[in-house]
Amino acid sequence: MTQADSRVAHLPTTSYYCPSGKYDELWRRADEDPEGFWAEQALELDWFKRWDKVLDWKAPYARWFVGGKLNLSVQCLDRHMKTDVRNKVAFYWEGELGDSQVLTYGEMYRQVNNTAGALKRLGVKRGDRVAIYLPMIPALPVVMLACARIGAPFTVVFSAFSGQALADRVEDTGAKVIVTASGMHRRGKILPLKENAVEAAARCACVEKIVVVKHTHHQVEMDPNRDVWLSDILSGCDEYVAPEDMDSNDPLFILYTSGSTGKPKGILHGTGGYSLWIAKTMQWAFDTDAQTVWWCTADVGWITGHSYVVFAPMILGLTSVMYEGAPDYPALDRWWAIIAKYGVTAFYTSPTAIRMFMRHGEEWLSRHDLSCLKILGSVGEPINPEAWLWYYRNVGKERIGISDTWWQTETGGFMISPTPGIQMHALKPGSATKPMPGVVPAVVDADGKELPNGETGFIVIKKPWPGMLLDIYRNPDLYHKTYWSRFPGYYLPGDYCMKDQDNFLWLLGRADEVIKVAGHRISTAELESAIVGHSAVAEAAATSRPDEIKGEAIILFVTLRKGTPPSVEIKNELTRHLRATIGTLATPEEIFFVNLLPKTRSGKIMRRLLKAVATGAAVGDTTTLDDGASVDEAKAAFAELT
Ligand code: ATP
Ligand code: MG
């Protein structure tokens, strides 16, 4: 990453994190004595019964705090009832229409107990699965915690998914109940969630009941044998439901991955190791304290929303913002207005959102006072150094740091990230920096041999960590094959990586998307970052197609910033720019200009679809695709040429 390294010199990187060595010390302790280290950390949780054994590691299965009993809803709620947190704000919720609610921890506790009672009366027992198909409204964390309280593993399905995508997940988990809402607001429209839930129930014999939260005020048809309003089955009084004593490794939830690389996988997480991991990593990466006002913009339908909208902030007793709607509704400054309104101190979003704001210019930001911010975060994809710098300068005003957190649905929580909470000291735009205490990564070649610093290869994790997935739900064969078969004993995330001379890690996109040109391997992140470094480019996706001479030929799909129309001149200029920043090797065979890149609904570029377009192959599973038109657009651009 010479391109990124050359930019680092301009940054006052050491000014805000003082290198006290605390990070190094914690990382070393976690490495030398993981069981002692994690046992000590785990005392921060409330256990019904202490564990008998800290770690049972029989590769590829790690079981943490074996024999320990606890309940996640107790970590998030009950224990705060004995402290000042009881009357503290848990969520400032804001609807897309501008309506709002302020929910304290005490109020969340009452609602969770009441909802847990209602689910029990409906016949949901410990071990029964519940599908939750709700928009970003307070009922969503309430229902998740109610399920956790009664020991019912839940699967949250992102509310913008279709009835078919919901049905796939309901079927796979065998959910008995679907909890949904009458509808949701999105860019001024009402989306009919209840209708989608009915479609899914019709396809899945396992579904006995649909529970409906009244949110939008349109007419909703109810089947008296199957459908109930949540408000009708709540007892309405101060109900208390005793939390189930869950084993540390009992299933807590099943969550499907984004489907960037193929059919979504049902990732299974438990309670003990997972809760501890998300709470500690949040403190470390965002230096949170009692004054923190946290806003993670992810939808709760993704792991980021599970771990860092709902559970970790609540375990830590933080105040959070939760927003229902679109970032650009009614205008492109909605998010900045929300930050200023609630005094957000820690803001965590994705590169795709940052690039969208970059595309539309800085004037939207300048309308609001963002001086309340103390730290920023990024997640979801490699953040291009250009986007990092834009975020740093325009949102952070060059005075606060950015925690670029690399992790996956499977890892439960952050794996590689700056750790200002334990005083890790420097940042480099585009690098997720260093592993969390407890994470032991290595960069290896195709034979599993560790590579020297500066060389790119597969990232592997050499030891289990507390947030590690329990399994792929009902598919242990896929679990073995996906993560453990290529380099036995090491967890394989599937990403490409480089460790630089300072031991900073650069995550470079998917290993199976690396492009091989004339015997050289170029990562998609490297190509995309180089081209996004040109001032006319907003966003780019790199893919390839087979080439008789070079092996593979580079194909780029590009969206331009406002004010630059597509032209042959700009195409030539971008080619020159790529050759100048990476080398002649990076000469693209074609650059296509499009308005939208195909993305998952969590905002990740789906390069496999572009590859299919470029090679004429079948596009495969598209259930998680955000906007079908963007694939058609790429196809049309491609057809014009061929
Ligand atoms: P699927 O596994 O179905 O293909 P997915 O991998 O996109 O989907 P997630 O678990 O939501 O599903 O995403 C994890 C992936 O996102 C990582 O493997 C990595 O490629 C990418 N990622 C997340 N955060 C970062 C980051 N900060 N830097 C670089 N890449 C990141
Ligand atoms: Mg993945």
PDB file of N, CA and C in Angstrom, residues 429-467:
ATOM      1  N   PRO A 429      -4.614   5.900   7.554  1.00  0.00           N
ATOM      2  CA  PRO A 429      -5.855   5.844   6.780  1.00  0.00           C
ATOM      3  C   PRO A 429      -5.909   4.625   5.877  1.00  0.00           C
ATOM      4  N   GLY A 430      -6.934   3.793   6.072  1.00  0.00           N
ATOM      5  CA  GLY A 430      -7.091   2.606   5.245  1.00  0.00           C
ATOM      6  C   GLY A 430      -6.631   1.338   5.936  1.00  0.00           C
ATOM      7  N   SER A 431      -5.995   1.461   7.096  1.00  0.00           N
ATOM      8  CA  SER A 431      -5.578   0.259   7.836  1.00  0.00           C
ATOM      9  C   SER A 431      -6.437   0.119   9.076  1.00  0.00           C
ATOM     10  N   ALA A 432      -6.886  -1.120   9.351  1.00  0.00           N
ATOM     11  CA  ALA A 432      -7.649  -1.365  10.586  1.00  0.00           C
ATOM     12  C   ALA A 432      -6.695  -1.494  11.783  1.00  0.00           C
ATOM     13  N   THR A 433      -5.432  -1.295  11.547  1.00  0.00           N
ATOM     14  CA  THR A 433      -4.335  -1.236  12.531  1.00  0.00           C
ATOM     15  C   THR A 433      -3.997  -2.588  13.160  1.00  0.00           C
ATOM     16  N   LYS A 434      -4.411  -2.822  14.420  1.00  0.00           N
ATOM     17  CA  LYS A 434      -3.866  -3.983  15.134  1.00  0.00           C
ATOM     18  C   LYS A 434      -4.964  -4.861  15.729  1.00  0.00           C
ATOM     19  N   PRO A 435      -4.601  -6.113  16.017  1.00  0.00           N
ATOM     20  CA  PRO A 435      -5.610  -7.031  16.571  1.00  0.00           C
ATOM     21  C   PRO A 435      -5.999  -6.675  18.002  1.00  0.00           C
ATOM     22  N   MET A 436      -7.246  -6.965  18.340  1.00  0.00           N
ATOM     23  CA  MET A 436      -7.713  -6.816  19.711  1.00  0.00           C
ATOM     24  C   MET A 436      -6.928  -7.767  20.619  1.00  0.00           C
ATOM     25  N   PRO A 437      -6.806  -7.461  21.898  1.00  0.00           N
ATOM     26  CA  PRO A 437      -6.271  -8.465  22.815  1.00  0.00           C
ATOM     27  C   PRO A 437      -7.102  -9.745  22.672  1.00  0.00           C
ATOM     28  N   GLY A 438      -6.442 -10.871  22.549  1.00  0.00           N
ATOM     29  CA  GLY A 438      -7.162 -12.134  22.363  1.00  0.00           C
ATOM     30  C   GLY A 438      -7.220 -12.591  20.919  1.00  0.00           C
ATOM     31  N   VAL A 439      -6.863 -11.707  19.994  1.00  0.00           N
ATOM     32  CA  VAL A 439      -6.888 -12.077  18.574  1.00  0.00           C
ATOM     33  C   VAL A 439      -5.449 -12.260  18.096  1.00  0.00           C
ATOM     34  N   VAL A 440      -5.170 -13.451  17.576  1.00  0.00           N
ATOM     35  CA  VAL A 440      -3.813 -13.748  17.113  1.00  0.00           C
ATOM     36  C   VAL A 440      -3.857 -14.040  15.613  1.00  0.00           C
ATOM     37  N   PRO A 441      -3.656 -13.001  14.800  1.00  0.00           N
ATOM     38  CA  PRO A 441      -3.754 -13.209  13.359  1.00  0.00           C
ATOM     39  C   PRO A 441      -2.392 -13.534  12.743  1.00  0.00           C
ATOM     40  N   ALA A 442      -2.432 -14.063  11.524  1.00  0.00           N
ATOM     41  CA  ALA A 442      -1.208 -14.233  10.742  1.00  0.00           C
ATOM     42  C   ALA A 442      -1.595 -14.084   9.281  1.00  0.00           C
ATOM     43  N   VAL A 443      -0.613 -13.715   8.464  1.00  0.00           N
ATOM     44  CA  VAL A 443      -0.853 -13.619   7.026  1.00  0.00           C
ATOM     45  C   VAL A 443      -0.077 -14.767   6.388  1.00  0.00           C
ATOM     46  N   VAL A 444      -0.798 -15.642   5.657  1.00  0.00           N
ATOM     47  CA  VAL A 444      -0.152 -16.847   5.120  1.00  0.00           C
ATOM     48  C   VAL A 444      -0.324 -16.947   3.604  1.00  0.00           C
ATOM     49  N   ASP A 445       0.547 -17.729   2.983  1.00  0.00           N
ATOM     50  CA  ASP A 445       0.416 -17.949   1.535  1.00  0.00           C
ATOM     51  C   ASP A 445      -0.521 -19.130   1.272  1.00  0.00           C
ATOM     52  N   ALA A 446      -0.646 -19.512   0.013  1.00  0.00           N
ATOM     53  CA  ALA A 446      -1.605 -20.557  -0.357  1.00  0.00           C
ATOM     54  C   ALA A 446      -1.306 -21.890   0.321  1.00  0.00           C
ATOM     55  N   ASP A 447      -0.071 -22.094   0.762  1.00  0.00           N
ATOM     56  CA  ASP A 447       0.269 -23.348   1.446  1.00  0.00           C
ATOM     57  C   ASP A 447       0.187 -23.230   2.965  1.00  0.00           C
ATOM     58  N   GLY A 448      -0.243 -22.081   3.448  1.00  0.00           N
ATOM     59  CA  GLY A 448      -0.378 -21.897   4.898  1.00  0.00           C
ATOM     60  C   GLY A 448       0.922 -21.452   5.553  1.00  0.00           C
ATOM     61  N   LYS A 449       1.913 -21.085   4.760  1.00  0.00           N
ATOM     62  CA  LYS A 449       3.190 -20.658   5.319  1.00  0.00           C
ATOM     63  C   LYS A 449       3.115 -19.171   5.661  1.00  0.00           C
ATOM     64  N   GLU A 450       3.583 -18.805   6.862  1.00  0.00           N
ATOM     65  CA  GLU A 450       3.499 -17.406   7.275  1.00  0.00           C
ATOM     66  C   GLU A 450       4.377 -16.522   6.399  1.00  0.00           C
ATOM     67  N   LEU A 451       3.822 -15.400   5.942  1.00  0.00           N
ATOM     68  CA  LEU A 451       4.551 -14.519   5.024  1.00  0.00           C
ATOM     69  C   LEU A 451       5.283 -13.426   5.801  1.00  0.00           C
ATOM     70  N   PRO A 452       6.391 -12.949   5.273  1.00  0.00           N
ATOM     71  CA  PRO A 452       7.067 -11.827   5.932  1.00  0.00           C
ATOM     72  C   PRO A 452       6.246 -10.544   5.789  1.00  0.00           C
ATOM     73  N   ASN A 453       6.496  -9.574   6.670  1.00  0.00           N
ATOM     74  CA  ASN A 453       5.790  -8.291   6.588  1.00  0.00           C
ATOM     75  C   ASN A 453       5.974  -7.692   5.194  1.00  0.00           C
ATOM     76  N   GLY A 454       4.903  -7.038   4.712  1.00  0.00           N
ATOM     77  CA  GLY A 454       4.979  -6.396   3.403  1.00  0.00           C
ATOM     78  C   GLY A 454       4.397  -7.251   2.294  1.00  0.00           C
ATOM     79  N   GLU A 455       4.215  -8.553   2.554  1.00  0.00           N
ATOM     80  CA  GLU A 455       3.641  -9.408   1.504  1.00  0.00           C
ATOM     81  C   GLU A 455       2.172  -9.682   1.781  1.00  0.00           C
ATOM     82  N   THR A 456       1.395  -9.798   0.703  1.00  0.00           N
ATOM     83  CA  THR A 456      -0.049 -10.005   0.883  1.00  0.00           C
ATOM     84  C   THR A 456      -0.412 -11.479   0.778  1.00  0.00           C
ATOM     85  N   GLY A 457      -1.408 -11.870   1.546  1.00  0.00           N
ATOM     86  CA  GLY A 457      -1.866 -13.259   1.540  1.00  0.00           C
ATOM     87  C   GLY A 457      -3.176 -13.382   2.291  1.00  0.00           C
ATOM     88  N   PHE A 458      -3.483 -14.593   2.733  1.00  0.00           N
ATOM     89  CA  PHE A 458      -4.733 -14.840   3.458  1.00  0.00           C
ATOM     90  C   PHE A 458      -4.544 -14.484   4.925  1.00  0.00           C
ATOM     91  N   ILE A 459      -5.532 -13.796   5.491  1.00  0.00           N
ATOM     92  CA  ILE A 459      -5.467 -13.619   6.944  1.00  0.00           C
ATOM     93  C   ILE A 459      -6.071 -14.866   7.596  1.00  0.00           C
ATOM     94  N   VAL A 460      -5.399 -15.370   8.623  1.00  0.00           N
ATOM     95  CA  VAL A 460      -5.951 -16.479   9.421  1.00  0.00           C
ATOM     96  C   VAL A 460      -5.902 -16.062  10.890  1.00  0.00           C
ATOM     97  N   ILE A 461      -6.741 -16.673  11.710  1.00  0.00           N
ATOM     98  CA  ILE A 461      -6.718 -16.403  13.149  1.00  0.00           C
ATOM     99  C   ILE A 461      -6.260 -17.703  13.820  1.00  0.00           C
ATOM    100  N   LYS A 462      -5.181 -17.596  14.576  1.00  0.00           N
ATOM    101  CA  LYS A 462      -4.512 -18.806  15.042  1.00  0.00           C
ATOM    102  C   LYS A 462      -5.084 -19.391  16.331  1.00  0.00           C
ATOM    103  N   LYS A 463      -5.821 -18.578  17.083  1.00  0.00           N
ATOM    104  CA  LYS A 463      -6.361 -19.092  18.351  1.00  0.00           C
ATOM    105  C   LYS A 463      -7.838 -18.722  18.462  1.00  0.00           C
ATOM    106  N   PRO A 464      -8.626 -19.504  19.192  1.00  0.00           N
ATOM    107  CA  PRO A 464     -10.029 -19.108  19.363  1.00  0.00           C
ATOM    108  C   PRO A 464     -10.142 -17.851  20.229  1.00  0.00           C
ATOM    109  N   TRP A 465     -11.185 -17.079  20.022  1.00  0.00           N
ATOM    110  CA  TRP A 465     -11.444 -15.874  20.811  1.00  0.00           C
ATOM    111  C   TRP A 465     -12.885 -15.988  21.322  1.00  0.00           C
ATOM    112  N   PRO A 466     -13.242 -15.251  22.382  1.00  0.00           N
ATOM    113  CA  PRO A 466     -14.549 -15.495  23.020  1.00  0.00           C
ATOM    114  C   PRO A 466     -15.774 -15.260  22.132  1.00  0.00           C
ATOM    115  N   GLY A 467     -15.671 -14.372  21.131  1.00  0.00           N
ATOM    116  CA  GLY A 467     -16.864 -14.077  20.316  1.00  0.00           C
ATOM    117  C   GLY A 467     -17.054 -15.022  19.146  1.00  0.00           C
TER     118      GLY A 467
END
